[in-house]
C-alpha positions as a Python dict, from the first residue, in 0.01 Angstrom:
ca = {
    (1, 'M'): (0, 0, 0),
    (2, 'P'): (202, -152, 300),
    (3, 'I'): (528, 24, 186),
    (4, 'V'): (523, 454, 125),
    (5, 'I'): (808, 676, -34),
    (6, 'K'): (719, 999, 163),
    (7, 'P'): (975, 1371, 103),
    (8, 'L'): (1190, 1342, 440),
    (9, 'L'): (1037, 1742, 599),
    (10, 'P'): (1252, 1917, 734),
    (11, 'E'): (1019, 1938, 1147),
    (12, 'Q'): (1132, 1514, 1072),
    (13, 'G'): (1524, 1577, 1098),
    (14, 'E'): (1565, 1505, 1468),
    (15, 'E'): (1357, 1127, 1394),
    (16, 'A'): (1559, 1067, 1087),
    (17, 'L'): (1831, 1092, 1275),
    (18, 'L'): (1742, 897, 1670),
    (19, 'F'): (1706, 635, 1361),
    (20, 'L'): (2021, 653, 1209),
    (21, 'Q'): (2175, 616, 1571),
    (22, 'P'): (2268, 251, 1569),
    (23, 'Y'): (2342, 263, 1181),
    (24, 'E'): (2537, 543, 1194),
    (25, 'S'): (2903, 453, 1098),
    (26, 'E'): (2782, 314, 864),
    (27, 'C'): (2579, 570, 643),
    (28, 'V'): (2738, 919, 742),
    (29, 'N'): (2715, 1029, 461),
    (30, 'L'): (2334, 1088, 508),
    (31, 'A'): (2372, 1167, 869),
    (32, 'S'): (2547, 1510, 724),
    (33, 'E'): (2247, 1502, 385),
    (34, 'I'): (1959, 1535, 657),
    (35, 'L'): (2189, 1757, 890),
    (36, 'R'): (2273, 2026, 669),
    (37, 'G'): (1897, 1993, 569),
    (38, 'A'): (1934, 1854, 247),
    (39, 'T'): (1570, 1839, -4),
    (40, 'D'): (1630, 1576, -172),
    (41, 'C'): (1546, 1297, 108),
    (42, 'W'): (1259, 1034, 127),
    (43, 'R'): (1145, 815, 369),
    (44, 'V'): (1019, 450, 335),
    (45, 'I'): (715, 408, 554),
    (46, 'Y'): (631, 94, 624),
    (47, 'N'): (162, 89, 732),
    (48, 'D'): (82, -191, 899),
    (49, 'E'): (-251, -189, 798),
    (50, 'A'): (-444, -429, 1053),
    (51, 'S'): (-262, -220, 1407),
    (52, 'Q'): (-264, 98, 1167),
    (53, 'T'): (33, 201, 1267),
    (54, 'K'): (342, 349, 1054),
    (55, 'T'): (712, 285, 1138),
    (56, 'L'): (975, 465, 980),
    (57, 'A'): (1219, 147, 802),
    (58, 'G'): (1452, 358, 653),
    (59, 'L'): (1642, 619, 452),
    (60, 'F'): (1762, 802, 166),
    (61, 'A'): (1894, 1048, 21),
    (62, 'L'): (2055, 1209, -358),
    (63, 'R'): (2273, 1427, -314),
    (64, 'K'): (2274, 1646, -705),
    (65, 'K'): (2057, 1332, -825),
    (66, 'R'): (2340, 1138, -866),
    (67, 'S'): (2457, 996, -543),
    (68, 'L'): (2213, 761, -315),
    (69, 'F'): (2300, 759, -25),
    (70, 'F'): (2062, 500, 199),
    (71, 'C'): (2052, 320, 565),
    (72, 'L'): (1808, 10, 490),
    (73, 'P'): (1825, -185, 751),
    (74, 'F'): (1599, -405, 674),
    (75, 'A'): (1786, -542, 389),
    (76, 'K'): (1997, -766, 587),
    (77, 'Y'): (1716, -979, 718),
    (78, 'K'): (1771, -1037, 1065),
    (79, 'S'): (1387, -1028, 1141),
    (80, 'A'): (1089, -1144, 989),
    (81, 'F'): (973, -771, 1013),
    (82, 'D'): (1311, -689, 801),
    (83, 'K'): (1234, -997, 584),
    (84, 'K'): (826, -840, 522),
    (85, 'V'): (947, -476, 465),
    (86, 'C'): (1250, -637, 129),
    (87, 'S'): (933, -815, -25),
    (88, 'E'): (644, -521, 33),
    (89, 'A'): (920, -237, -82),
    (90, 'Q'): (1065, -330, -395),
    (91, 'R'): (778, -269, -583),
    (92, 'P'): (689, 94, -454),
    (93, 'L'): (1107, 147, -533),
    (94, 'M'): (1071, 38, -835),
    (95, 'E'): (885, 320, -933),
    (96, 'F'): (1016, 516, -751),
    (97, 'F'): (1341, 477, -947),
    (98, 'E'): (1178, 462, -1295),
    (99, 'S'): (1206, 886, -1315),
    (100, 'R'): (1548, 869, -1132),
    (101, 'E'): (1908, 750, -1254),
    (102, 'P'): (2141, 782, -1012),
    (103, 'F'): (2495, 772, -1140),
    (104, 'C'): (2666, 609, -773),
    (105, 'V'): (2475, 374, -521),
    (106, 'N'): (2731, 402, -165),
    (107, 'G'): (2695, 241, 153),
    (108, 'E'): (2692, -96, 340),
    (109, 'A'): (2686, -452, 149),
    (110, 'A'): (2329, -554, 198),
    (111, 'G'): (2195, -261, 131),
    (112, 'A'): (2354, -160, -211),
    (113, 'I'): (2263, -492, -331),
    (114, 'F'): (1940, -485, -290),
    (115, 'L'): (1969, -117, -431),
    (116, 'R'): (2090, -257, -699),
    (117, 'N'): (1858, -537, -780),
    (118, 'I'): (1568, -259, -749),
    (119, 'L'): (1738, -8, -1031),
    (120, 'K'): (1833, -375, -1294),
    (121, 'N'): (1472, -467, -1199),
    (122, 'K'): (1240, -151, -1295),
    (123, 'K'): (1071, -115, -1633),
    (124, 'S'): (1375, 91, -1787),
    (125, 'P'): (1676, -121, -1615),
    (126, 'M'): (1997, 38, -1491),
    (127, 'R'): (2244, -218, -1462),
    (128, 'P'): (2557, -157, -1305),
    (129, 'S'): (2946, -47, -1462),
    (130, 'V'): (3184, -123, -1244),
    (131, 'T'): (3104, -173, -804),
    (132, 'N'): (3399, -130, -598),
    (133, 'K'): (3445, -376, -258),
    (134, 'Y'): (3527, -183, 83),
    (135, 'F'): (3614, -297, 433),
    (136, 'L'): (3418, -81, 672),
    (137, 'M'): (3678, 81, 901),
    (138, 'V'): (3557, 279, 1239),
    (139, 'S'): (3795, 317, 1488),
    (140, 'G'): (3700, 331, 1780),
    (141, 'Q'): (3700, 624, 2048),
    (142, 'A'): (3904, 838, 1835),
    (143, 'R'): (4049, 958, 2175),
    (144, 'A'): (4182, 600, 2226),
    (145, 'N'): (4358, 542, 1932),
    (146, 'S'): (4526, 883, 1804),
    (147, 'G'): (4843, 764, 1955),
    (148, 'I'): (5080, 506, 1778),
    (149, 'E'): (5119, 380, 2196),
    (150, 'S'): (4837, 145, 2151),
    (151, 'L'): (5023, -14, 1880),
    (152, 'S'): (5286, -168, 2078),
    (153, 'Q'): (5049, -446, 2166),
    (154, 'D'): (5054, -614, 1837),
    (155, 'S'): (5297, -903, 1745),
    (156, 'G'): (5489, -1025, 1487),
    (157, 'E'): (5454, -873, 1131),
    (158, 'E'): (5262, -614, 1269),
    (159, 'N'): (5439, -522, 1561),
    (160, 'Q'): (5785, -495, 1342),
    (161, 'E'): (5575, -266, 1148),
    (162, 'A'): (5478, -55, 1352),
    (163, 'S'): (5809, -80, 1600),
    (164, 'Q'): (5872, 147, 1202),
    (165, 'N'): (5623, 373, 1192),
    (166, 'K'): (5651, 475, 1533),
    (167, 'K'): (6017, 550, 1450),
    (168, 'A'): (5893, 717, 1109),
    (169, 'V'): (5634, 954, 1323),
    (170, 'H'): (5963, 1033, 1587),
    (171, 'T'): (6071, 1157, 1295),
    (172, 'Q'): (5860, 1378, 1186),
    (173, 'N'): (5769, 1526, 1493),
    (174, 'S'): (6144, 1614, 1593),
    (175, 'G'): (6207, 1848, 1363),
    (176, 'G'): (6166, 1677, 1017),
    (177, 'G'): (6052, 2033, 830),
    (178, 'L'): (5661, 1870, 815),
    (179, 'R'): (5342, 2068, 864),
    (180, 'V'): (4968, 2003, 822),
    (181, 'I'): (4775, 2195, 644),
    (182, 'Q'): (4430, 2261, 611),
    (183, 'A'): (4367, 2328, 271),
    (184, 'T'): (4175, 2639, 126),
    (185, 'A'): (4157, 2744, -215),
    (186, 'A'): (4500, 2897, -227),
    (187, 'D'): (4651, 2554, -202),
    (188, 'Y'): (4471, 2420, -534),
    (189, 'E'): (4734, 2443, -786),
    (190, 'S'): (4983, 2271, -506),
    (191, 'L'): (4781, 2018, -450),
    (192, 'L'): (4550, 1942, -772),
    (193, 'P'): (4870, 1653, -880),
    (194, 'L'): (4795, 1447, -564),
    (195, 'E'): (4409, 1493, -616),
    (196, 'L'): (4435, 1328, -1000),
    (197, 'G'): (4652, 1046, -901),
    (198, 'Y'): (4402, 962, -608),
    (199, 'Q'): (4198, 994, -844),
    (200, 'R'): (4301, 803, -1116),
    (201, 'E'): (4412, 514, -871),
    (202, 'E'): (4179, 484, -621),
    (203, 'V'): (3851, 609, -743),
    (204, 'V'): (3727, 628, -1094),
    (205, 'P'): (3718, 326, -1317),
    (206, 'D'): (3907, 181, -1625),
    (207, 'S'): (3645, 197, -1800),
    (208, 'F'): (3533, 558, -1789),
    (209, 'D'): (3569, 890, -1929),
    (210, 'I'): (3604, 1138, -1661),
    (211, 'S'): (3908, 1404, -1787),
    (212, 'D'): (4125, 1594, -1619),
    (213, 'A'): (3960, 1908, -1626),
    (214, 'A'): (3582, 1735, -1447),
    (215, 'L'): (3842, 1566, -1151),
    (216, 'A'): (4040, 1877, -1134),
    (217, 'A'): (3671, 2135, -1067),
    (218, 'A'): (3504, 1827, -831),
    (219, 'F'): (3871, 1931, -684),
    (220, 'K'): (3848, 2293, -665),
    (221, 'H'): (3466, 2262, -539),
    (222, 'E'): (3565, 1990, -198),
    (223, 'L'): (3863, 2291, -92),
    (224, 'G'): (3600, 2477, -79),
    (225, 'Q'): (3437, 2309, 178),
    (226, 'G'): (3736, 2352, 404),
    (227, 'L'): (3805, 1997, 569),
    (228, 'T'): (4072, 1913, 338),
    (229, 'F'): (4437, 1835, 467),
    (230, 'A'): (4780, 1817, 326),
    (231, 'L'): (5106, 1696, 430),
    (232, 'Y'): (5371, 1945, 342),
    (233, 'D'): (5702, 1877, 328),
    (234, 'G'): (5877, 2248, 354),
    (235, 'G'): (5661, 2355, 42),
    (236, 'R'): (5609, 2020, -117),
    (237, 'P'): (5290, 1836, -71),
    (238, 'I'): (5365, 1502, -55),
    (239, 'A'): (5039, 1328, 122),
    (240, 'K'): (4662, 1480, 183),
    (241, 'A'): (4323, 1356, 260),
    (242, 'R'): (3959, 1474, 337),
    (243, 'V'): (3714, 1462, 604),
    (244, 'S'): (3413, 1437, 358),
    (245, 'A'): (3127, 1398, 586),
    (246, 'C'): (3067, 1469, 982),
    (247, 'G'): (2744, 1287, 1139),
    (248, 'L'): (2606, 1350, 1486),
    (249, 'R'): (2835, 1091, 1622),
    (250, 'H'): (3109, 997, 1331),
    (251, 'C'): (3321, 1121, 1111),
    (252, 'M'): (3396, 1030, 698),
    (253, 'L'): (3794, 1017, 641),
    (254, 'G'): (3857, 949, 300),
    (255, 'G'): (4079, 1075, 5),
    (256, 'V'): (4427, 966, 209),
    (257, 'Y'): (4638, 980, -68),
    (258, 'T'): (5089, 969, -77),
    (259, 'I'): (5266, 1034, -388),
    (260, 'P'): (5459, 727, -451),
    (261, 'S'): (5800, 850, -348),
    (262, 'E'): (5759, 937, -28),
    (263, 'R'): (5562, 610, 62),
    (264, 'K'): (5646, 338, 328),
    (265, 'K'): (5746, 645, 539),
    (266, 'G'): (5449, 630, 817),
    (267, 'R'): (5346, 988, 599),
    (268, 'A'): (5023, 905, 594),
    (269, 'S'): (4973, 716, 895),
    (270, 'F'): (5142, 1033, 1068),
    (271, 'L'): (4853, 1250, 853),
    (272, 'V'): (4551, 1075, 933),
    (273, 'R'): (4659, 1122, 1341),
    (274, 'Q'): (4712, 1472, 1336),
    (275, 'I'): (4369, 1498, 1122),
    (276, 'I'): (4169, 1331, 1461),
    (277, 'A'): (4350, 1525, 1635),
    (278, 'L'): (4263, 1823, 1529),
    (279, 'F'): (3861, 1731, 1562),
    (280, 'E'): (3911, 1626, 1945),
    (281, 'S'): (4164, 2002, 2031),
    (282, 'G'): (3823, 2135, 1911),
    (283, 'L'): (3584, 1907, 2061),
    (284, 'D'): (3770, 1969, 2373),
    (285, 'D'): (3777, 2330, 2334),
    (286, 'Q'): (3363, 2333, 2214),
    (287, 'R'): (3315, 2210, 2580),
    (288, 'Q'): (3498, 2394, 2741),
    (289, 'N'): (3289, 2713, 2576),
    (290, 'S'): (2968, 2567, 2552),
    (291, 'G'): (2926, 2396, 2883),
    (292, 'G'): (3020, 2030, 2802),
    (293, 'Q'): (2794, 2025, 2537),
    (294, 'N'): (2967, 1834, 2216),
    (295, 'C'): (2906, 1873, 1860),
    (296, 'S'): (3139, 1677, 1514),
    (297, 'Q'): (2979, 1922, 1289),
    (298, 'G'): (3294, 1974, 1076),
    (299, 'L'): (3611, 2228, 1102),
    (300, 'N'): (3585, 2620, 1021),
    (301, 'A'): (3691, 2636, 684),
    (302, 'G'): (3901, 2952, 753),
    (303, 'G'): (4236, 2696, 661),
    (304, 'G'): (4553, 2663, 935),
    (305, 'S'): (4841, 2461, 989),
    (306, 'I'): (5124, 2278, 1221),
    (307, 'D'): (5477, 2220, 1258),
    (308, 'S'): (5534, 1927, 1311),
    (309, 'G'): (5589, 1834, 1687),
    (310, 'K'): (5271, 2092, 1805),
    (311, 'T'): (4960, 2012, 1801),
    (312, 'G'): (4667, 2263, 1696),
    (313, 'S'): (4320, 2369, 1766),
    (314, 'F'): (4045, 2436, 1514),
    (315, 'G'): (3736, 2566, 1627),
    (316, 'I'): (3415, 2321, 1534),
    (317, 'A'): (3125, 2464, 1334),
    (318, 'S'): (2775, 2341, 1322),
    (319, 'D'): (2649, 2310, 1043),
    (320, 'S'): (2433, 2573, 1023),
    (321, 'G'): (2776, 2801, 1130),
    (322, 'K'): (2579, 2944, 1449),
    (323, 'P'): (2674, 2867, 1752),
    (324, 'G'): (2345, 2778, 1941),
    (325, 'D'): (2236, 2542, 1681),
    (326, 'S'): (1971, 2342, 1863),
    (327, 'R'): (1965, 2039, 1685),
    (328, 'P'): (2064, 1707, 1912),
    (329, 'S'): (2394, 1690, 2047),
    (330, 'L'): (2601, 1393, 2084),
    (331, 'A'): (2928, 1275, 2194),
    (332, 'F'): (3181, 1245, 1927),
    (333, 'D'): (3225, 895, 1897),
    (334, 'S'): (3475, 785, 1585),
    (335, 'F'): (3649, 807, 1229),
    (336, 'C'): (3524, 644, 967),
    (337, 'L'): (3645, 519, 603),
    (338, 'Y'): (3637, 251, 361),
    (339, 'A'): (3954, 83, 215),
    (340, 'K'): (3919, -129, -101),
    (341, 'Q'): (4005, -509, 28),
    (342, 'E'): (4226, -551, -226),
    (343, 'N'): (4489, -312, -104),
    (344, 'A'): (4681, -479, 161),
    (345, 'A'): (4857, -144, 282),
    (346, 'A'): (4596, 46, 326),
    (347, 'L'): (4420, -147, 545),
    (348, 'A'): (4779, -287, 773),
    (349, 'L'): (4774, 117, 769),
    (350, 'Y'): (4396, 149, 937),
    (351, 'K'): (4463, -129, 1171),
    (352, 'L'): (4817, 2, 1319),
    (353, 'L'): (4618, 339, 1356),
    (354, 'G'): (4341, 173, 1571),
    (355, 'F'): (4052, 93, 1274),
    (356, 'T'): (3889, -231, 1293),
    (357, 'S'): (3639, -409, 1027),
    (358, 'R'): (3319, -339, 1014),
    (359, 'G'): (3188, -505, 735),
    (360, 'E'): (3174, -490, 376),
    (361, 'Y'): (3075, -120, 178),
    (362, 'L'): (3014, -124, -170),
    (363, 'L'): (3053, 116, -457),
    (364, 'V'): (2832, 46, -745),
    (365, 'Y'): (2891, 266, -1058),
    (366, 'Y'): (2634, 359, -1350),
}
């Protein structure tokens, strides 16, 4: 058979990460799964019987057997090889998924559509309940886009919005009583209303019967991972965001939410810039402490805070928690995120922060 699906073994992790490098902004969740040594990761291998060679053509992972993350470059049909792999891969993938039923297919549009068709056409067909469409937004180098100065080159309505945004940030930085914290389990009760608002407005389809209790339990687990951040005005939380996954060169930012009464005041943009600054300062510390070696595997989970107008520094920790981790070490490039295509306010915000669209991104729910 020209295409075979094989488990990704621990000793094949470096090969998989090298394969992901050109596509990592599209599949940070998958890169994160591989970096942390997840066991439910799989390779799509093309066997060329004429030359007797084997080529790694794709990768995917099933987080908790529910969320399907992938890197399937052949689904974009950019070459004759891609077309051949697409044709040959359908049957083995249908067979693979006969005994597996993911709840959500999560990734760039071409691969998501390819997998949606696979699940639809297997013997026990799965038909999507909801498909949410997003734009994948990528920031470029975080350092180059973490400040507001670059926004002054915009024009027209965007320039006016940038000026208002700049004013809001200046107010926050001049003793407005705002602070950003890296949340821990102790912040669960105060942040839960924001999380439920985010889930109901941005994530959970209206047709899904998911209780607040289930959403709350998932949020409590996320807080234990140490990568949720919140913006407080005094003792009141007004915005939140989460670094949901870290690869070798990119970090995925998600869960950005501002309470309704604080919207259009520059709160979310301030929070996002502070998160980027935290990663930058942490990377600078690590570079100095490790002779220039770079790593972006996430922030330590000890929590912390930043008073407005001050830059904090959180250490960067490898996924294993060991400073001597020997995994491939590459320079941190950027943050990426996905924003709903119909959410004009969010798209405008991310554009002002230096994010640009890198194509479509789909979440297909079953």
